[in-house]
Structure formats: C-alpha cells, structure tokens
Short mmCIF file of C-alpha atoms in Angstrom, two decimals:
data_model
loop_
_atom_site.label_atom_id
_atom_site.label_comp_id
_atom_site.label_asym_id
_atom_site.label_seq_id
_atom_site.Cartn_x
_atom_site.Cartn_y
_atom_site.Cartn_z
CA UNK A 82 35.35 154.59 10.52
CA UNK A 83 37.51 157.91 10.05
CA UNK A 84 35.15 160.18 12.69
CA UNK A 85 35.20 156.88 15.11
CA UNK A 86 39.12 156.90 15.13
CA UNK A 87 38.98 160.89 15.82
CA UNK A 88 36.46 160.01 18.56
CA UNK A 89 37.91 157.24 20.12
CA UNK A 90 41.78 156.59 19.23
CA UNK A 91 44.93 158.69 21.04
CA UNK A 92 46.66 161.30 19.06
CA UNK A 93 49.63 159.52 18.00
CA UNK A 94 47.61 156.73 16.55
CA UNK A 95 45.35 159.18 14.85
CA UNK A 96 48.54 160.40 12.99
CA UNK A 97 49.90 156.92 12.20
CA UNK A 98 46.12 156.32 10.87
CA UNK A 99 46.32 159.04 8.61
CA UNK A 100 49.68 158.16 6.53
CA UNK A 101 48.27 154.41 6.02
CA UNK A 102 51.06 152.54 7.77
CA UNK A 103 53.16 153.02 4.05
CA UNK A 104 56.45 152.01 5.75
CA UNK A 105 58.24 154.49 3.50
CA UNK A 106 59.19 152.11 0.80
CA UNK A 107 59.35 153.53 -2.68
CA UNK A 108 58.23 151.33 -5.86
CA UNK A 109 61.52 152.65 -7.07
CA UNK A 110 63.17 150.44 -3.79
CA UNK A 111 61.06 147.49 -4.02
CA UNK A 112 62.05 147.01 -7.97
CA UNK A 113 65.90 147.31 -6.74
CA UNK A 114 65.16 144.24 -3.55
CA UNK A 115 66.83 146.31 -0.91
CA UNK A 116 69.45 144.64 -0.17
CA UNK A 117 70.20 140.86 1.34
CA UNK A 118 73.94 141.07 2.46
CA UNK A 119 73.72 140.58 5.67
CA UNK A 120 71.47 137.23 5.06
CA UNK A 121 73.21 133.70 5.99
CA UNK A 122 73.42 131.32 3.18
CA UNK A 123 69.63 130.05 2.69
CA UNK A 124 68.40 126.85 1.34
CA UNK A 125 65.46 126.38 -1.02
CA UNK A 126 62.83 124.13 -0.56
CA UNK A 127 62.38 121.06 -2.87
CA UNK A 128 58.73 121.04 -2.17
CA UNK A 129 57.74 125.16 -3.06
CA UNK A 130 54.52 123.18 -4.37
CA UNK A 131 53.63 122.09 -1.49
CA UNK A 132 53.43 125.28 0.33
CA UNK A 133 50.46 127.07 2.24
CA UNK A 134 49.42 130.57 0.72
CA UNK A 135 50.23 132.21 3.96
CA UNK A 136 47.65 135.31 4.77
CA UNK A 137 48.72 137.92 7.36
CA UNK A 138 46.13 140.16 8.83
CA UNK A 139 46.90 143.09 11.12
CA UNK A 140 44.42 144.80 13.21
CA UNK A 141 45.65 148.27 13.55
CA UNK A 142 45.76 149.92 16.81
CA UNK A 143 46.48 147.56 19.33
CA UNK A 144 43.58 145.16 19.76
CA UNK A 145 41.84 144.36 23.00
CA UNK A 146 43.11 140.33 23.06
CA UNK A 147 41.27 140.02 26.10
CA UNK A 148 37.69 140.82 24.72
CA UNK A 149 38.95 139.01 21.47
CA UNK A 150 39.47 135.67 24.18
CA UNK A 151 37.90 136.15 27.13
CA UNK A 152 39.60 134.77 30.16
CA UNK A 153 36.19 134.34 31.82
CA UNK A 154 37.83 131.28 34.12
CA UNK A 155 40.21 134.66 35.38
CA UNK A 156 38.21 135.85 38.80
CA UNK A 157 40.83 139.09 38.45
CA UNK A 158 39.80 139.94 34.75
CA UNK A 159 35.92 140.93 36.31
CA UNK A 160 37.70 142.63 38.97
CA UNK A 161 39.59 144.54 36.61
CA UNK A 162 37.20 145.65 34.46
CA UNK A 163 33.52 146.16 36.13
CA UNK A 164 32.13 147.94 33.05
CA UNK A 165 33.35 146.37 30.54
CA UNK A 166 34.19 142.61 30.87
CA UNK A 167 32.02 140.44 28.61
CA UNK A 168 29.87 138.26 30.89
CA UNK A 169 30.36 134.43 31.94
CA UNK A 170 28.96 131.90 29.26
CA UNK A 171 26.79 131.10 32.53
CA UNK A 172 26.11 134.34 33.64
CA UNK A 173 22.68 134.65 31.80
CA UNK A 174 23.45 138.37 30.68
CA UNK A 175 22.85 139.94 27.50
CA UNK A 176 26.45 139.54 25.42
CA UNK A 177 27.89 136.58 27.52
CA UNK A 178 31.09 134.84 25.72
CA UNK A 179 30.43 131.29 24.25
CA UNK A 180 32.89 128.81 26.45
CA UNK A 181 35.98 126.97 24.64
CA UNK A 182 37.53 125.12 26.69
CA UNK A 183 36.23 125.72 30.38
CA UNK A 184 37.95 129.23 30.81
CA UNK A 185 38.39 130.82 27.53
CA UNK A 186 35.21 132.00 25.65
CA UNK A 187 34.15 134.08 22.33
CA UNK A 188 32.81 137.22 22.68
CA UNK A 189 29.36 136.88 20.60
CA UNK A 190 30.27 138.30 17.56
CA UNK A 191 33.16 136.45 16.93
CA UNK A 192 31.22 133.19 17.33
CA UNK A 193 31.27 132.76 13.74
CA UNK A 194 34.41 131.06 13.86
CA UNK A 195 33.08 128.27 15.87
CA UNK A 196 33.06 126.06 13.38
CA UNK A 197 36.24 126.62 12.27
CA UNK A 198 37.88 126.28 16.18
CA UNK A 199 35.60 122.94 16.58
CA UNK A 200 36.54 121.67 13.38
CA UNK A 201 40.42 122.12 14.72
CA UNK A 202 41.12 124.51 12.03
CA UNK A 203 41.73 127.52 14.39
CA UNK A 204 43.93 127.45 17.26
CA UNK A 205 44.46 130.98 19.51
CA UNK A 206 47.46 131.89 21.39
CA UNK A 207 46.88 134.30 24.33
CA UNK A 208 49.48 136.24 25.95
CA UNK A 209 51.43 136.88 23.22
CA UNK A 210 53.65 140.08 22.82
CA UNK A 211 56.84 141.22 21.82
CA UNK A 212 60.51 141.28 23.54
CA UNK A 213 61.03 145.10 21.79
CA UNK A 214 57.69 146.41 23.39
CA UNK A 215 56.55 149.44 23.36
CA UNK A 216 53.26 151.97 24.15
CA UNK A 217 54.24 153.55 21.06
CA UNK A 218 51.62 152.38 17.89
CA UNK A 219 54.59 153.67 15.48
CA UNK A 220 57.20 151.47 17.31
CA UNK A 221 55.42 148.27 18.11
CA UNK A 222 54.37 148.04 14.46
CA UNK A 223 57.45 148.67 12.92
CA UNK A 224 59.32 145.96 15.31
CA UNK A 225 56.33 143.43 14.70
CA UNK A 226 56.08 143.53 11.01
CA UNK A 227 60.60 144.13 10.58
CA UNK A 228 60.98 141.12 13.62
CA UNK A 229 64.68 142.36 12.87
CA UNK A 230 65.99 145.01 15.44
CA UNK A 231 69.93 143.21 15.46
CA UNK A 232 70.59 144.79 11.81
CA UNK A 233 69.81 148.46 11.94
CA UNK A 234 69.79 149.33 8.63
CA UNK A 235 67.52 146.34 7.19
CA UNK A 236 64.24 147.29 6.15
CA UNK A 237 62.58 144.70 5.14
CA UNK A 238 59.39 142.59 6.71
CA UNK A 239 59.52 139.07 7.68
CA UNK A 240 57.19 137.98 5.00
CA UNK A 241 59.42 139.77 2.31
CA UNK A 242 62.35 138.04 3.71
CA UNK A 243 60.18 134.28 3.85
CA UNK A 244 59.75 135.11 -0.03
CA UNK A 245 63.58 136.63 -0.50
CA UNK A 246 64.93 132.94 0.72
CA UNK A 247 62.49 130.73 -1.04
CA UNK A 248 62.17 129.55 -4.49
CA UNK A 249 58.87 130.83 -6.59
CA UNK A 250 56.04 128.00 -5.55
CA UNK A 251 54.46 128.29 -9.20
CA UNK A 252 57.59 128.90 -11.46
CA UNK A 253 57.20 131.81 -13.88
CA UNK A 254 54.01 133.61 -11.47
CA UNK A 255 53.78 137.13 -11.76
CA UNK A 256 52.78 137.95 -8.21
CA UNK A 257 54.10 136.48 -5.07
CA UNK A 258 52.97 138.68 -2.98
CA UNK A 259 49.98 141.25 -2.13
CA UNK A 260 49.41 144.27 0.21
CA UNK A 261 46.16 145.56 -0.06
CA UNK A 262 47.39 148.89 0.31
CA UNK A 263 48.44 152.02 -1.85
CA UNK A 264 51.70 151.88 -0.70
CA UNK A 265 54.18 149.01 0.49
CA UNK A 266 53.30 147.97 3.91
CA UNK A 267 56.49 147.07 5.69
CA UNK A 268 55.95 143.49 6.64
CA UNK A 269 56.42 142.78 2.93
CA UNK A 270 59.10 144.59 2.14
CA UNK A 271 62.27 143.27 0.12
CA UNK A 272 59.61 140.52 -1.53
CA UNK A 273 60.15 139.69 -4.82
CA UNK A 274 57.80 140.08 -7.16
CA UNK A 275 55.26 141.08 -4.55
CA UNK A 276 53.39 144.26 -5.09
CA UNK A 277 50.74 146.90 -2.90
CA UNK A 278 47.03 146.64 -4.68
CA UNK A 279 44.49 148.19 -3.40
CA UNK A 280 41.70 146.38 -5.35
CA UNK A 281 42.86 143.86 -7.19
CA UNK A 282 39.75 143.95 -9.70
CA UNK A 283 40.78 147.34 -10.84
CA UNK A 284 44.72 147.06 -10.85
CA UNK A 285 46.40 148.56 -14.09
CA UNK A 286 47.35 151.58 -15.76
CA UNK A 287 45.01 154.52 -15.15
CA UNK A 288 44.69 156.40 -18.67
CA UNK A 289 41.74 156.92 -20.67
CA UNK A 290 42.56 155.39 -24.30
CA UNK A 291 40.64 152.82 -26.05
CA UNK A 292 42.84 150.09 -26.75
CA UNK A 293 44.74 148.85 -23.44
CA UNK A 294 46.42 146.17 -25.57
CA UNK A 295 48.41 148.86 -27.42
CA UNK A 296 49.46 150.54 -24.07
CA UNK A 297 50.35 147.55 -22.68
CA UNK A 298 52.63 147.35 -25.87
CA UNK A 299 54.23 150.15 -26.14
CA UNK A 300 55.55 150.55 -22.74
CA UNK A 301 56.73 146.34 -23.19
CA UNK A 302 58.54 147.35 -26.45
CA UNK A 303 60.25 150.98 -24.74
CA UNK A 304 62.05 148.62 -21.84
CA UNK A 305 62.65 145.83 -23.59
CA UNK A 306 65.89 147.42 -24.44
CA UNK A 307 66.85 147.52 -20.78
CA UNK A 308 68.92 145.07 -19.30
CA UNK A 309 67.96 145.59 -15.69
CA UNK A 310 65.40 145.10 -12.65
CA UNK A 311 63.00 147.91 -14.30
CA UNK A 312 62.48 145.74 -17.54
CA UNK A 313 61.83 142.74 -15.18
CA UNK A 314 59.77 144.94 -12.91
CA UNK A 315 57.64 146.02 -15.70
CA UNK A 316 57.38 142.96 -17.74
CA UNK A 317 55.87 141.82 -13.94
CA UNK A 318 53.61 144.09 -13.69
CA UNK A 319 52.09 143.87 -16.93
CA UNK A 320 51.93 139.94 -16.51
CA UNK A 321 50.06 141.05 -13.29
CA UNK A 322 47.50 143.16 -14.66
CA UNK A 323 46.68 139.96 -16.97
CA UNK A 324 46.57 137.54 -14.55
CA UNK A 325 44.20 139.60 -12.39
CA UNK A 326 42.29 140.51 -15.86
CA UNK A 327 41.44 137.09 -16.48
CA UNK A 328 39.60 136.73 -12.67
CA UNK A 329 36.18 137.54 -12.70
CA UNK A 330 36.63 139.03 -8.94
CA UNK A 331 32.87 141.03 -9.60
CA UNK A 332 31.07 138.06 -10.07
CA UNK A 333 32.73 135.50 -8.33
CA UNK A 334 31.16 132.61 -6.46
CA UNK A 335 32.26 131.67 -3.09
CA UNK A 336 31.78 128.19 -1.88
CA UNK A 337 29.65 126.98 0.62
CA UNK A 338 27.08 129.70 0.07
CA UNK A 339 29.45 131.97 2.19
CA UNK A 340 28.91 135.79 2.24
CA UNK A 341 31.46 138.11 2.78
CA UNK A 342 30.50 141.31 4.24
CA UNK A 343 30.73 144.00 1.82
CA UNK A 344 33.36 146.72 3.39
CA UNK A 345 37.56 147.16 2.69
CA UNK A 346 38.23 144.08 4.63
CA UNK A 347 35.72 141.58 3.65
CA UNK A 348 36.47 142.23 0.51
CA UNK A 349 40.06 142.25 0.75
CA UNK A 350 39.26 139.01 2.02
CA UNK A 351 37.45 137.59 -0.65
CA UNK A 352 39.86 138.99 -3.51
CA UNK A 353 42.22 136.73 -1.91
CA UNK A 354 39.63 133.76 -2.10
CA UNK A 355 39.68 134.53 -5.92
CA UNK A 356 43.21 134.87 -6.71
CA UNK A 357 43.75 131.43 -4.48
CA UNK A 358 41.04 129.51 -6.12
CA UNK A 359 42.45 130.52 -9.47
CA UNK A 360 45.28 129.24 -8.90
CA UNK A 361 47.51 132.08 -10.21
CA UNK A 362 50.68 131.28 -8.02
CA UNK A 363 50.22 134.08 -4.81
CA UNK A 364 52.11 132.75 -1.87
CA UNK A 365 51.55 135.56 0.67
CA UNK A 366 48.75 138.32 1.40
CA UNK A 367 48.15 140.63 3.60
CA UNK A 368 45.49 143.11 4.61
CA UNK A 369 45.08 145.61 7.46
CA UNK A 370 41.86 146.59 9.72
CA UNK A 371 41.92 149.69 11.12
CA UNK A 372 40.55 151.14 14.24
CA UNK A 373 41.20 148.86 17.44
CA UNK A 374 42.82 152.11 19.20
CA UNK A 375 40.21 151.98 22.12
CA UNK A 376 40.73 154.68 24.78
CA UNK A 377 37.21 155.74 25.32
CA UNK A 378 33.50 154.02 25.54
CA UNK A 379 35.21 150.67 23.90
CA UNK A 380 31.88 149.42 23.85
CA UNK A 381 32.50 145.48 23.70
CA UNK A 382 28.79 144.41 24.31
CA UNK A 383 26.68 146.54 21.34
CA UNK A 384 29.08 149.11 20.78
CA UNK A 385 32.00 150.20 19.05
CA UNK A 386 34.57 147.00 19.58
CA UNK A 387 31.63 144.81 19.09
CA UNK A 388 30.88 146.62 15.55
CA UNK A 389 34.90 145.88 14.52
CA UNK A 390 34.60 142.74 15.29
CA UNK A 391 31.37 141.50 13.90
CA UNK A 392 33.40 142.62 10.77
CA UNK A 393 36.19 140.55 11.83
CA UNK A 394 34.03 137.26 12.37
CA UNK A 395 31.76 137.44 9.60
CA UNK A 396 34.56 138.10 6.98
CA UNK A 397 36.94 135.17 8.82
CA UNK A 398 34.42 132.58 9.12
CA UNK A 399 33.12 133.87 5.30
CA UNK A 400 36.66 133.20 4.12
CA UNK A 401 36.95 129.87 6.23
CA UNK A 402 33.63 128.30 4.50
CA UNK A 403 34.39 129.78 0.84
CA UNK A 404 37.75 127.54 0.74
CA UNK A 405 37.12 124.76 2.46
CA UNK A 406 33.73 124.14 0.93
CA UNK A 407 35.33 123.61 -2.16
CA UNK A 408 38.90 122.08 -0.74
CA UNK A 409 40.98 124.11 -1.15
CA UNK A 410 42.79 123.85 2.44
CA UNK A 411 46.30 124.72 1.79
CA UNK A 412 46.53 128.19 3.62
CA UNK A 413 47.46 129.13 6.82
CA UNK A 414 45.92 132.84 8.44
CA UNK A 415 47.81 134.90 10.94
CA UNK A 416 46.22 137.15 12.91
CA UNK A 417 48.55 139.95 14.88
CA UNK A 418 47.84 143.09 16.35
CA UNK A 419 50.85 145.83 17.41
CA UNK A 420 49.95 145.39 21.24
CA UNK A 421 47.07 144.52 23.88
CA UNK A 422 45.08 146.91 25.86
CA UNK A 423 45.75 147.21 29.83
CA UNK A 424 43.71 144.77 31.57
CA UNK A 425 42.38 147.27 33.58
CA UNK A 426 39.53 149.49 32.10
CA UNK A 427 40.21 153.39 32.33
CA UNK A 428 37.68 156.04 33.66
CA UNK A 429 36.24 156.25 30.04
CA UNK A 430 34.72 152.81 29.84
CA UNK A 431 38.01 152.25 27.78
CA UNK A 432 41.24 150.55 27.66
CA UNK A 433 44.61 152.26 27.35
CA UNK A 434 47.91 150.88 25.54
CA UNK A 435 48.88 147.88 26.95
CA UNK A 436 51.04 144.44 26.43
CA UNK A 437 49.56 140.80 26.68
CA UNK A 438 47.82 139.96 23.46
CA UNK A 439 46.40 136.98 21.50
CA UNK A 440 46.48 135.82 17.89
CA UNK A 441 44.72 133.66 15.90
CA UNK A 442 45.66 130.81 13.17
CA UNK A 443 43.47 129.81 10.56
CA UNK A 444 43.79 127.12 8.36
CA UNK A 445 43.41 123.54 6.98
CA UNK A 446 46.62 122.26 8.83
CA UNK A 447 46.11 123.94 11.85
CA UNK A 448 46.22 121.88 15.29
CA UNK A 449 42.92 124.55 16.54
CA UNK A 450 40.03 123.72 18.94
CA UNK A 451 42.65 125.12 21.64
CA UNK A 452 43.82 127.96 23.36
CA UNK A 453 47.99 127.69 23.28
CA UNK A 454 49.98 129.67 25.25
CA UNK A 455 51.04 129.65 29.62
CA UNK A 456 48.33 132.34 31.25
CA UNK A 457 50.08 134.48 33.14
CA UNK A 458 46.62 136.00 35.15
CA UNK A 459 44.93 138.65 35.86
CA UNK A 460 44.81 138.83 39.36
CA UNK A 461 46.53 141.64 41.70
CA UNK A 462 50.45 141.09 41.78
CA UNK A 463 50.19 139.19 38.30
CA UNK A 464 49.73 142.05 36.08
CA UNK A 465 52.69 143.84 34.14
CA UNK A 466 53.75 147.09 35.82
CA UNK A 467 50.39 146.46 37.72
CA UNK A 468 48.05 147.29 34.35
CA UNK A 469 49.08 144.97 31.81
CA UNK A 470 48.50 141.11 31.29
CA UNK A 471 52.31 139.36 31.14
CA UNK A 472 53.68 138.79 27.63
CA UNK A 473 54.74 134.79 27.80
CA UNK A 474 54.99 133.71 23.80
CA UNK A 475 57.02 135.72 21.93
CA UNK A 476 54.85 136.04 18.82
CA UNK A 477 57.58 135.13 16.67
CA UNK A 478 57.45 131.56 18.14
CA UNK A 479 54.03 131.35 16.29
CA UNK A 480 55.26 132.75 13.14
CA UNK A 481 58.27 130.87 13.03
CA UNK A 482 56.41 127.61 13.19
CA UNK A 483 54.31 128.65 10.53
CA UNK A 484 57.00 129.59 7.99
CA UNK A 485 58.78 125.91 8.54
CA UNK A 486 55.82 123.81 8.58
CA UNK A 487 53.44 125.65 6.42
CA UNK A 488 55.28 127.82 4.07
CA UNK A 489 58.33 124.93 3.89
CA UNK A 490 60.84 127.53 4.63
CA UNK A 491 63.98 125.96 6.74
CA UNK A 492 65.61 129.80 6.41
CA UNK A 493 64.15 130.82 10.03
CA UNK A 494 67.78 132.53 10.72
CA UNK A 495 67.15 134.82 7.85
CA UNK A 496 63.63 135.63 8.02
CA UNK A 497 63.89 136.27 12.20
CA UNK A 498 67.56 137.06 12.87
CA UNK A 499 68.42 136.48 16.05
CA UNK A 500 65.85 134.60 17.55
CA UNK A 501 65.48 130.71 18.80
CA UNK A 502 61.78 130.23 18.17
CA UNK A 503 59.93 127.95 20.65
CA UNK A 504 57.26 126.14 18.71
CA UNK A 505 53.85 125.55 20.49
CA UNK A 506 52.65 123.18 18.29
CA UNK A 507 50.13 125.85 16.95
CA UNK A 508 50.19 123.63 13.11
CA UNK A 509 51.98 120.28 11.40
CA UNK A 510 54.14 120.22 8.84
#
C-alpha cells in the first residue's frame, strides 16, 4: 500500500500518510481529559444501556464518493469523466454499477453490501461535505474529526466529546473507547477511558519476564499511593489488558459463516466484532483506511480504487453478517472521508481534490435501502467552481442524528458547538 501512495497520492498527503494522522495528543494529555470548560451544562442519559456501539471509519485521502455511488441517472457525470466513469447497470460493459434506486448504483466491488442496503440496514448520503472546506488533506481532517472551529483552543474530537457528556453504558468498563492506531487519533480525543490499540489481541506491557501477573502487580501496588488521574489511568489500563486477555480474538468465530479479509482493516474490523460480542462495555471504535488520495490512473474498473474497495466491501458486508447472524444489532457504522474528488477526471486517468462526497450508515436501526441527501448534479453550470459536485448536507447533520437517536446523547450543543443539525432521517431512535 506504502509504494501505491508514493505512486499515486499528492505530496502533501504523502506527508500526512507518513506521521499516521496521530493528532498530536500525548498519553500524558489524554490521562489529564483536556479540558471541558467551555462545555454547556450536559445531561446524562437514563438509558446508557440502551445505546448503539457507535463505529467510525475514515477513509484517508479524500475518497472518490462518486465511484463509491455512482450517479449513473447523471447524463453530466459520463460527460465528465470519459475514462473513468463506471458504466450504466444497462450498459452491458465489463464493471457496470448494480442499480439502487433507478439512478444511484454500486460499483461491483462494493456489491457486497447489497444485502445489507436491501435489508434497510444501510442508508448512503451523497453530497455531503463540510462548511470549513478545504483542498488541504491536513485541514479537512482536522475540521471533520474536531467539528469544533468556534473554540480555538479545544482539541478534542466529536466522539471524545459524545463520551465526555455521557454516562459509562456498562458501569465500571475499562474501555470506552478504541483507535486502532499507535497514537490518539483526533476524533477521539478528550474520551474518557478510551485508549489507541493497535491490535487489540496483543495489547499490554512489552517486557520479556515470565510471570505477567507479578508485573501487573507491582506497577498496581507503586500508584496505588497516588491520589490522582495516573492511578486511575493505570488501574484502567491494566483492567484493559484483562478484559482483552480473556477474548480469544485468534480463534474467534464469526457468525453467519462470514470471512473477514485478512489485512489492517478487516481485521480491525473483526477485533471490534469480538470485543462487541463479548460484551465488555466499548461504546465507540474507530479505524482508518488509508490510500483514497487518487491523482493518477485511479483505476475504478480492475485497478487501483477497485482493489481499496473490494477491501472496503468484503470487510463491511463481513462485519454486517458476523453480528447480525447472531443478533447482535445494536451498532450503528459511520463512514466519512476528509473530502470528494473533482467530478471531472484529470489528464492522468485520475481525480484531483475535490468537495461533494457521500457516506455510508450501517446498522440494525438504520432507515437504509436509500440514497438521502438533495443532488445537486453534475451537469455544466452545476458543478462547484466548475470541477466539484455541490456540498448540500453538512455531514454533521448525519452525525448529529446518530449521536441522539443511536448513542442516546441529547448533549448535541457540546459535542458540535455551534451547529443546528438538520436530521435526514438517516436512523430511529
């Protein structure tokens, strides 16, 4: 993936690659909570219980949304882009999209998650995008995953600040929150209790000594004298590293005869299948895919796009069928991605920074089997600055909805300052 993202990304997204989106969030700063004063008075929910485990998933780079969802129905998106537009579901060609609803489609490697969109557990929302846009990879991924630019010096992520003004949904859990990442991601920053793992399976203290349980003792006994958020910090993480210790992630069984692909994200995928199923108390997760940066030979039909995201469908619809073969329905997926490409293709059979976008929701209380969202068209005079397709949801709309209904969180003021969501009616409460 490395030499693809040399080959194909731009420079500044190479460079962005390269320091694995940390955030610059210390452990040190995450143990302290970063500070809440500028929050408004939040309410807890009575029902915590009740609440979806809400999984975020971020593809890097500034997906293509409209090879993700193919406006096929669009006359102007073929103009646009005669090399690389995936065909009409009635076309006959090699790669055509599979239709949705008479002018959306699937690109063929995302049909995978048919079943879940006819089964009305996945709904997309094209032409999404953000009101602090930017061509920049650095900026639109720091304003996506803060949603905060009214308080300048708050750093931390909307899911950190969903978990910051909600009660614990399993009281006494040692882990709220995951990033499967080696360093804070930002979008989770300021959550309590919430922690960057790489590989859950293999979390705990790297030394080489026989008898872990005396480690584990002898650092619980030297801050047990503390009275402050390092002995809490630590008595967490060593709770942690037993609660993952007792989940037999290497041999695990997913339901359904499902079969996650065997790379960072499906298995990031199915680690979170394991924690949920154990029922261990994890409200929110989150996990990155890298490389959507597409500037040259995109390659949507048997290429390089179409490579990301047969990884994409295969571990989604794996995910999909593990949990809901065996019930367990109470999530809720969110799919982002920093920006869209420009609608029109480039002289390198690519597709430069753009706006537009789509996302996806996954989940048992999802209203899916439709495409939300007011198409703004692709046609000469409709595009953005004449490349790009119009932004008409503000994404936060979607993940505002999501956080009341799903997660039961009535704090929307505090987790998106400054904002007057418009719900779509993308889930039910």
């Amino acid at each position: 993936m490395t030499n693809d993202i040399e080959r194909f990304a731009c420079p500044e997204y190479r460079s962005v690659s390269r320091r694995s989106f940390l955030g610059g969030a210390t452990m040190a700063t995450m143990a302290a909570g970063l500070g809440y004063a500028w929050l408004p008075r939040v309410a807890f929910a009575e029902s915590a219980s009740q609440r979806d485990l809400l999984v975020s998933v971020f593809l890097r780079g500034g997906a293509d949304g409209c090879t993700l969802c193919v406006p096929y129905g669009d006359p102007g998106y073929y103009l646009a882009r005669p090399t690389i537009a995936i065909p009409r579901p009635d076309s006959g060609q090699s790669g055509r999209a599979t239709d949705l609803n008479g002018f959306f489609g699937l690109p063929t490697e995302l049909t995978p998650l048919l079943p879940a969109y006819q089964n009305g557990h996945l709904a997309i929302v094209h032409a999404v995008g953000s009101q602090n846009w930017s061509r920049s990879h650095f900026d639109a991924q720091a304003w996506m995953e803060l949603s905060d630019r009214g308080h300048p010096s708050n750093t931390t992520g909307w899911i950190g600040r969903h978990l910051a003004t909600t009660g614990e949904a399993l009281p006494g859990s040692p882990l709220r929150g995951i990033a499967f990442n080696y360093g804070m991601v930002r979008i989770m920053n300021g959550g309590p209790k919430s922690l960057p793992i790489a590989d859950p399976a293999s979390f705990g203290y790297q030394a080489w000594y026989p008898n872990l349980s005396e480690i584990l003792g002898t650092i619980e006994d030297r801050y047990r004298r503390l009275h402050d958020a390092q002995r809490q910090a630590v008595q967490d993480t060593n709770a942690t590293i037993a609660a993952l210790d007792a989940i037999d992630f290497e041999g695990y069984q997913a339901g359904g005869g499902a079969v996650y692909p065997e790379d960072g994200f499906g298995r990031a995928l199915k680690s979170v299948a394991a924690m949920y199923r154990a029922d261990m108390g994890l409200e929110a997760a989150h996990i990155d895919m890298d490389g959507w940066d597409t500037h040259a030979q995109q390659g949507p039909i048997g290429g390089y796009m179409a490579g990301l995201m047969d990884t994409l469908g295969k571990s989604l619809a794996a995910f999909y069928t593990d949990l809901t073969a065996v019930g367990k329905t109470g999530f809720t997926l969110v799919l982002v991605s920093e920006f869209g490409r420009n609608v029109l293709e480039n002289g390198s059979e690519g597709t430069d920074h753009g706006a537009g976008n789509c996302m996806l929701v996954m989940g048992g209380a999802v209203n899916g089997g439709q495409v939300f969202g007011t198409w703004p068209g692709c046609g000469t005079g409709q595009l953005l600055d004449g490349y790009d397709l119009q932004m008409t949801t503000d994404y936060r709309s979607v993940l505002a909805e999501v956080v009341e209904k799903r997660l039961q969180n009535p704090n929307l003021g505090a987790v998106f300052p400054d904002f007057s969501p418009n719900f779509l009616g993308v889930c039910h409460a």
